[in-house]
Short mmCIF file of C-alpha atoms in Angstrom, two decimals:
data_model
loop_
_atom_site.label_atom_id
_atom_site.label_comp_id
_atom_site.label_asym_id
_atom_site.label_seq_id
_atom_site.Cartn_x
_atom_site.Cartn_y
_atom_site.Cartn_z
CA UNK D 97 0.00 0.00 0.00
CA UNK D 98 1.91 3.03 -1.31
CA UNK D 99 -0.96 5.50 -1.89
CA UNK D 100 -4.62 5.68 -0.92
CA UNK D 101 -6.39 7.12 -3.94
CA UNK D 102 -9.64 5.13 -3.74
CA UNK D 103 -11.05 2.82 -1.12
CA UNK D 104 -11.75 0.13 -3.70
CA UNK D 105 -7.98 -0.14 -4.30
CA UNK D 106 -7.68 -1.91 -0.92
CA UNK D 107 -8.10 -5.60 -0.24
CA UNK D 108 -10.53 -6.80 2.42
CA UNK D 109 -7.53 -7.70 4.58
CA UNK D 110 -6.05 -4.20 4.24
CA UNK D 111 -9.37 -2.57 5.10
CA UNK D 112 -9.76 -4.77 8.18
CA UNK D 113 -6.20 -3.98 9.28
CA UNK D 114 -6.81 -0.24 8.92
CA UNK D 115 -9.97 -0.45 11.02
CA UNK D 116 -8.25 -2.51 13.71
CA UNK D 117 -5.37 -0.05 13.79
CA UNK D 118 -7.83 2.86 14.01
CA UNK D 119 -9.35 1.32 17.15
CA UNK D 120 -5.92 0.71 18.67
CA UNK D 121 -4.63 4.22 18.01
CA UNK D 122 -7.83 5.71 19.42
CA UNK D 123 -7.55 3.64 22.60
CA UNK D 124 -3.79 4.11 23.13
CA UNK D 125 -2.76 7.38 21.45
CA UNK D 126 0.38 7.83 23.56
CA UNK D 127 1.88 4.65 22.10
CA UNK D 128 1.88 6.27 18.66
CA UNK D 129 3.05 9.75 19.57
CA UNK D 130 6.44 9.51 17.84
CA UNK D 131 5.59 7.37 14.81
CA UNK D 132 5.93 10.33 12.45
CA UNK D 133 8.78 12.03 14.29
CA UNK D 134 10.81 14.01 11.78
CA UNK D 135 8.19 13.54 9.04
CA UNK D 136 6.59 16.42 7.14
CA UNK D 137 3.22 16.13 5.39
CA UNK D 138 1.93 18.56 2.75
CA UNK D 139 -1.82 19.29 2.91
CA UNK D 140 -2.70 20.39 -0.63
CA UNK D 141 -6.31 21.59 -0.82
CA UNK D 142 -8.24 22.82 -3.85
CA UNK D 143 -11.53 22.81 -1.91
CA UNK D 144 -12.49 24.43 1.40
CA UNK D 145 -12.48 22.16 4.44
CA UNK D 146 -13.16 22.09 8.15
CA UNK D 147 -13.06 18.44 9.30
CA UNK D 148 -10.53 17.13 6.78
CA UNK D 149 -8.03 19.93 7.21
CA UNK D 150 -8.33 20.21 10.99
CA UNK D 151 -8.33 16.46 11.65
CA UNK D 152 -5.31 15.77 9.44
CA UNK D 153 -3.34 18.63 10.99
CA UNK D 154 -4.19 17.56 14.54
CA UNK D 155 -3.64 13.88 13.78
CA UNK D 156 -0.23 14.42 12.21
CA UNK D 157 0.78 16.47 15.23
CA UNK D 158 -0.38 13.71 17.60
CA UNK D 159 1.78 11.24 15.70
CA UNK D 160 4.81 13.49 16.18
CA UNK D 161 4.90 14.84 12.63
CA UNK D 162 4.62 18.27 11.04
CA UNK D 163 2.15 19.47 8.42
CA UNK D 164 2.00 22.47 6.12
CA UNK D 165 -1.22 23.70 4.51
CA UNK D 166 -1.10 24.77 0.87
CA UNK D 167 -4.06 26.39 -0.84
CA UNK D 168 -3.84 24.73 -4.22
CA UNK D 169 -5.99 27.25 -6.10
CA UNK D 170 -3.04 29.60 -6.51
CA UNK D 171 -0.45 26.87 -7.02
CA UNK D 172 -1.82 24.12 -9.21
CA UNK D 173 -3.59 24.35 -12.54
CA UNK D 174 -2.92 27.45 -14.60
CA UNK D 175 0.27 28.21 -12.67
CA UNK D 176 1.80 24.75 -13.02
CA UNK D 177 0.53 21.22 -13.61
CA UNK D 178 -0.23 18.76 -10.84
CA UNK D 179 2.70 16.63 -11.99
CA UNK D 180 5.17 19.43 -11.26
CA UNK D 181 3.51 20.17 -7.95
CA UNK D 182 3.68 16.51 -6.91
CA UNK D 183 7.29 16.09 -7.96
CA UNK D 184 8.37 19.22 -6.11
CA UNK D 185 6.43 18.55 -2.91
CA UNK D 186 8.00 15.10 -2.76
CA UNK D 187 11.44 16.75 -2.55
CA UNK D 188 10.61 18.37 0.80
CA UNK D 189 7.77 16.35 2.28
CA UNK D 190 7.25 12.71 3.18
CA UNK D 191 3.63 12.49 1.99
CA UNK D 192 0.95 14.52 0.23
CA UNK D 193 -2.64 14.75 1.44
CA UNK D 194 -4.71 16.19 -1.41
CA UNK D 195 -8.30 17.44 -1.47
CA UNK D 196 -9.16 18.01 -5.12
CA UNK D 197 -11.99 18.52 -7.56
CA UNK D 198 -11.04 15.71 -9.93
CA UNK D 199 -9.73 12.20 -9.33
CA UNK D 200 -7.42 12.65 -12.32
CA UNK D 201 -5.51 15.28 -10.33
CA UNK D 202 -4.77 12.74 -7.62
CA UNK D 203 -3.57 10.24 -10.19
CA UNK D 204 -1.28 12.88 -11.70
CA UNK D 205 0.12 13.80 -8.29
CA UNK D 206 0.74 10.17 -7.38
CA UNK D 207 2.44 9.37 -10.68
CA UNK D 208 4.82 12.28 -10.19
CA UNK D 209 5.52 11.72 -6.49
CA UNK D 210 7.63 8.87 -5.11
CA UNK D 211 6.11 9.73 -1.71
CA UNK D 212 2.64 8.52 -0.59
CA UNK D 213 -0.43 10.44 -1.78
CA UNK D 214 -3.70 10.29 0.19
CA UNK D 215 -7.10 11.18 -1.24
CA UNK D 216 -8.66 13.64 1.19
CA UNK D 217 -11.70 13.95 -1.14
CA UNK D 218 -12.22 13.94 -4.89
CA UNK D 219 -15.23 13.93 -7.15
CA UNK D 220 -15.14 10.12 -7.28
CA UNK D 221 -14.33 8.96 -3.76
CA UNK D 222 -13.85 10.04 -0.14
CA UNK D 223 -11.96 7.10 1.42
CA UNK D 224 -10.98 8.84 4.65
CA UNK D 225 -14.61 9.65 5.41
CA UNK D 226 -15.80 6.11 4.70
CA UNK D 227 -13.13 4.53 6.92
CA UNK D 228 -14.16 6.83 9.76
CA UNK D 229 -17.79 5.88 9.14
CA UNK D 230 -17.01 2.17 9.23
CA UNK D 231 -15.07 2.71 12.46
CA UNK D 232 -18.10 4.52 13.91
CA UNK D 233 -20.46 1.72 12.89
CA UNK D 234 -18.16 -0.87 14.45
CA UNK D 235 -18.16 1.07 17.71
CA UNK D 236 -21.96 1.30 17.76
CA UNK D 237 -23.06 -1.96 16.15
CA UNK D 238 -20.17 -4.36 16.50
CA UNK D 239 -19.63 -6.82 13.66
CA UNK D 240 -20.06 -5.03 10.31
CA UNK D 241 -21.15 -8.30 8.72
CA UNK D 242 -24.22 -8.13 10.96
CA UNK D 243 -24.84 -4.42 10.33
CA UNK D 244 -27.24 -2.79 7.87
CA UNK D 245 -26.74 0.76 6.57
CA UNK D 246 -29.06 2.82 4.38
CA UNK D 247 -27.79 5.62 2.16
CA UNK D 248 -30.41 8.17 1.12
CA UNK D 249 -29.78 10.98 -1.37
CA UNK D 250 -27.11 11.62 -3.97
CA UNK D 251 -24.95 8.81 -5.36
CA UNK D 252 -21.85 10.93 -4.82
CA UNK D 253 -18.22 10.51 -3.75
CA UNK D 254 -19.08 9.54 -0.17
CA UNK D 255 -21.63 7.06 -1.46
CA UNK D 256 -18.99 5.56 -3.77
CA UNK D 257 -16.58 5.19 -0.85
CA UNK D 258 -19.22 3.51 1.31
CA UNK D 259 -20.07 1.12 -1.54
CA UNK D 260 -16.43 0.05 -1.63
CA UNK D 261 -16.25 -0.06 2.17
CA UNK D 262 -19.33 -2.26 2.39
CA UNK D 263 -17.93 -4.69 -0.17
CA UNK D 264 -14.61 -4.89 1.69
CA UNK D 265 -16.10 -5.45 5.16
CA UNK D 266 -19.28 -7.46 4.53
CA UNK D 267 -21.60 -4.60 5.48
CA UNK D 268 -25.16 -4.67 4.09
CA UNK D 269 -25.85 -1.41 2.25
CA UNK D 270 -29.08 -0.28 0.62
CA UNK D 271 -28.95 2.89 -1.47
CA UNK D 272 -31.94 4.97 -2.50
CA UNK D 273 -31.53 8.00 -4.77
CA UNK D 274 -33.77 10.08 -7.00
CA UNK D 275 -33.82 8.88 -10.61
CA UNK D 276 -30.80 10.28 -12.42
CA UNK D 277 -28.66 10.55 -9.28
CA UNK D 278 -27.63 6.91 -8.79
CA UNK D 279 -24.03 5.98 -7.99
CA UNK D 280 -21.75 4.78 -10.78
CA UNK D 281 -23.16 1.48 -12.06
CA UNK D 282 -19.75 -0.11 -12.64
CA UNK D 283 -18.67 0.66 -9.07
CA UNK D 284 -21.85 -0.95 -7.79
CA UNK D 285 -21.35 -4.03 -9.97
CA UNK D 286 -17.71 -4.41 -8.90
CA UNK D 287 -18.68 -4.06 -5.24
CA UNK D 288 -21.48 -6.61 -5.57
CA UNK D 289 -19.02 -9.06 -7.11
CA UNK D 290 -16.57 -8.59 -4.24
CA UNK D 291 -19.44 -8.69 -1.76
CA UNK D 292 -20.25 -12.24 -2.84
CA UNK D 293 -17.02 -13.31 -1.10
CA UNK D 294 -17.21 -11.02 1.95
CA UNK D 295 -20.92 -11.42 2.68
CA UNK D 296 -21.87 -7.87 1.71
CA UNK D 297 -25.19 -7.11 0.06
CA UNK D 298 -25.43 -3.88 -1.93
CA UNK D 299 -28.67 -2.75 -3.53
CA UNK D 300 -29.71 0.42 -5.37
CA UNK D 301 -33.27 1.67 -5.80
CA UNK D 302 -35.17 4.90 -6.41
CA UNK D 303 -38.26 3.75 -4.53
CA UNK D 304 -38.45 4.73 -0.87
CA UNK D 305 -41.22 2.19 -0.29
CA UNK D 306 -38.80 -0.63 -1.12
CA UNK D 307 -36.44 0.15 1.78
CA UNK D 308 -35.87 -2.50 4.42
CA UNK D 309 -35.32 -2.20 8.16
CA UNK D 310 -31.89 -0.74 8.93
CA UNK D 311 -29.48 0.00 11.78
CA UNK D 312 -28.50 3.46 10.53
CA UNK D 313 -29.54 6.00 7.92
CA UNK D 314 -26.85 8.09 6.23
CA UNK D 315 -27.38 11.16 4.06
CA UNK D 316 -25.32 14.01 2.64
CA UNK D 317 -25.87 17.48 1.24
CA UNK D 318 -27.72 17.63 -2.06
CA UNK D 319 -25.20 20.12 -3.47
CA UNK D 320 -21.51 19.23 -3.60
CA UNK D 321 -18.75 21.80 -4.11
CA UNK D 322 -17.79 22.06 -7.77
CA UNK D 323 -21.03 20.58 -9.09
CA UNK D 324 -23.04 22.59 -11.58
CA UNK D 325 -26.69 21.74 -11.01
CA UNK D 326 -29.98 23.55 -11.40
CA UNK D 327 -30.81 24.31 -7.76
CA UNK D 328 -34.56 24.41 -8.32
CA UNK D 329 -34.48 21.05 -10.10
CA UNK D 330 -32.34 19.47 -7.37
CA UNK D 331 -34.62 20.73 -4.62
CA UNK D 332 -37.62 19.31 -6.48
CA UNK D 333 -35.97 15.95 -7.14
CA UNK D 334 -34.59 15.42 -3.64
CA UNK D 335 -37.42 16.80 -1.49
CA UNK D 336 -39.09 13.39 -0.99
CA UNK D 337 -35.75 11.96 0.19
CA UNK D 338 -35.37 14.11 3.28
CA UNK D 339 -34.42 12.18 6.41
CA UNK D 340 -36.94 12.95 9.15
CA UNK D 341 -38.33 11.31 12.27
CA UNK D 342 -41.03 9.48 10.34
CA UNK D 343 -38.48 7.83 8.06
CA UNK D 344 -36.22 6.93 11.00
CA UNK D 345 -39.18 5.24 12.73
CA UNK D 346 -40.44 3.51 9.59
CA UNK D 347 -37.04 1.88 8.96
CA UNK D 348 -36.47 1.23 12.70
CA UNK D 349 -33.17 3.08 12.40
CA UNK D 350 -31.27 3.41 15.66
CA UNK D 351 -28.69 5.87 14.32
CA UNK D 352 -28.37 8.80 11.95
CA UNK D 353 -25.14 9.61 10.05
CA UNK D 354 -23.96 12.57 7.97
CA UNK D 355 -20.45 13.52 6.83
CA UNK D 356 -21.15 17.28 7.28
CA UNK D 357 -21.60 20.10 6.53
CA UNK D 358 -25.34 19.57 6.93
CA UNK D 359 -28.22 21.81 5.96
CA UNK D 360 -30.98 21.43 8.51
CA UNK D 361 -34.41 21.50 7.00
CA UNK D 362 -33.12 20.33 3.63
CA UNK D 363 -31.60 16.82 3.50
CA UNK D 364 -32.30 16.21 7.20
CA UNK D 365 -34.48 17.78 9.84
CA UNK D 366 -32.94 19.42 12.90
CA UNK D 367 -34.99 17.04 15.03
CA UNK D 368 -33.01 14.09 13.66
CA UNK D 369 -29.48 15.46 13.28
CA UNK D 370 -29.52 17.08 16.71
CA UNK D 371 -31.02 14.06 18.46
CA UNK D 372 -29.33 11.43 20.62
CA UNK D 373 -29.54 9.07 17.61
CA UNK D 374 -27.13 11.26 15.66
CA UNK D 375 -23.56 10.00 15.24
CA UNK D 376 -22.26 13.00 13.29
CA UNK D 377 -19.81 14.19 15.94
CA UNK D 378 -18.52 10.66 16.54
CA UNK D 379 -17.98 10.36 12.79
CA UNK D 380 -16.11 13.66 12.77
CA UNK D 381 -13.90 12.63 15.70
CA UNK D 382 -13.13 9.30 14.07
CA UNK D 383 -11.80 11.06 10.98
CA UNK D 384 -8.65 11.75 13.01
CA UNK D 385 -8.18 8.16 14.17
CA UNK D 386 -8.91 6.56 10.79
CA UNK D 387 -6.59 8.98 9.01
CA UNK D 388 -3.84 8.37 11.54
CA UNK D 389 -4.17 4.64 10.85
CA UNK D 390 -3.76 5.40 7.14
CA UNK D 391 -0.66 7.50 7.80
CA UNK D 392 0.91 4.91 10.09
CA UNK D 393 0.25 2.18 7.56
CA UNK D 394 1.67 4.18 4.66
CA UNK D 395 4.82 4.94 6.62
CA UNK D 396 4.97 1.37 7.93
CA UNK D 397 5.22 2.75 11.43
CA UNK D 398 5.04 0.46 14.45
CA UNK D 399 4.46 0.90 18.15
CA UNK D 400 3.77 -1.37 21.04
#
């Protein structure tokens, strides 16, 4: 494992090891406090961020490393290509954490850099978020092979990451989206094929009445940064897919999940996201622990 560009690039064994390491680091942080001693990590961000930027910076510090934040808008693109940026950053830093608009940018960075590159969000996948979500579900539900998650809303980058995560861990995942907003069909097919060996079941529908009982409901904003969509059309298409108390009760959902930022009154009601069923802050906290497990693994660090 040299880079983490997409969650589906992992094997089931690698995903399980990352989750186990996430639990261990969370429980015994002091044992890992010098794993990145003397290491410098570049945080290269094209898109604004709260959780990703703050959790990576704090996590790297807790592992004994140093990070530098670079606003990519003025550095990469018209000024110079991602390949030059990646090659240069690798001269001074030991890894690159990149939050970008397009997956192709990550690929270009990784091809140019002999140092590890981590996907901190792209248009295709958000692996760090999904690993934190799987960690959260393990903490709340136990065995992921016995856990059922429902995704409601847009078949976006987080949805793609969860599809891969479900296939890798044996999680049951049902996805419901408005027509025209389904996740990538090839990703779903690939995940279903892998799921046949891990025990995962992954289904996609547009019909809310077809949804089965679930442990948790997960949704995301209807508008992602960088997307060009007709706002009136989106609001019309997604309105029936709002997560509210009635839906939580109908599906017997014990927990609510959201990667944030959330827009109360749009994709979810305040009554749900601010309730005791909500895991959003636990998900946000677990970003740090899951990402630290990724960093430790990429650097082949060890602690006892």
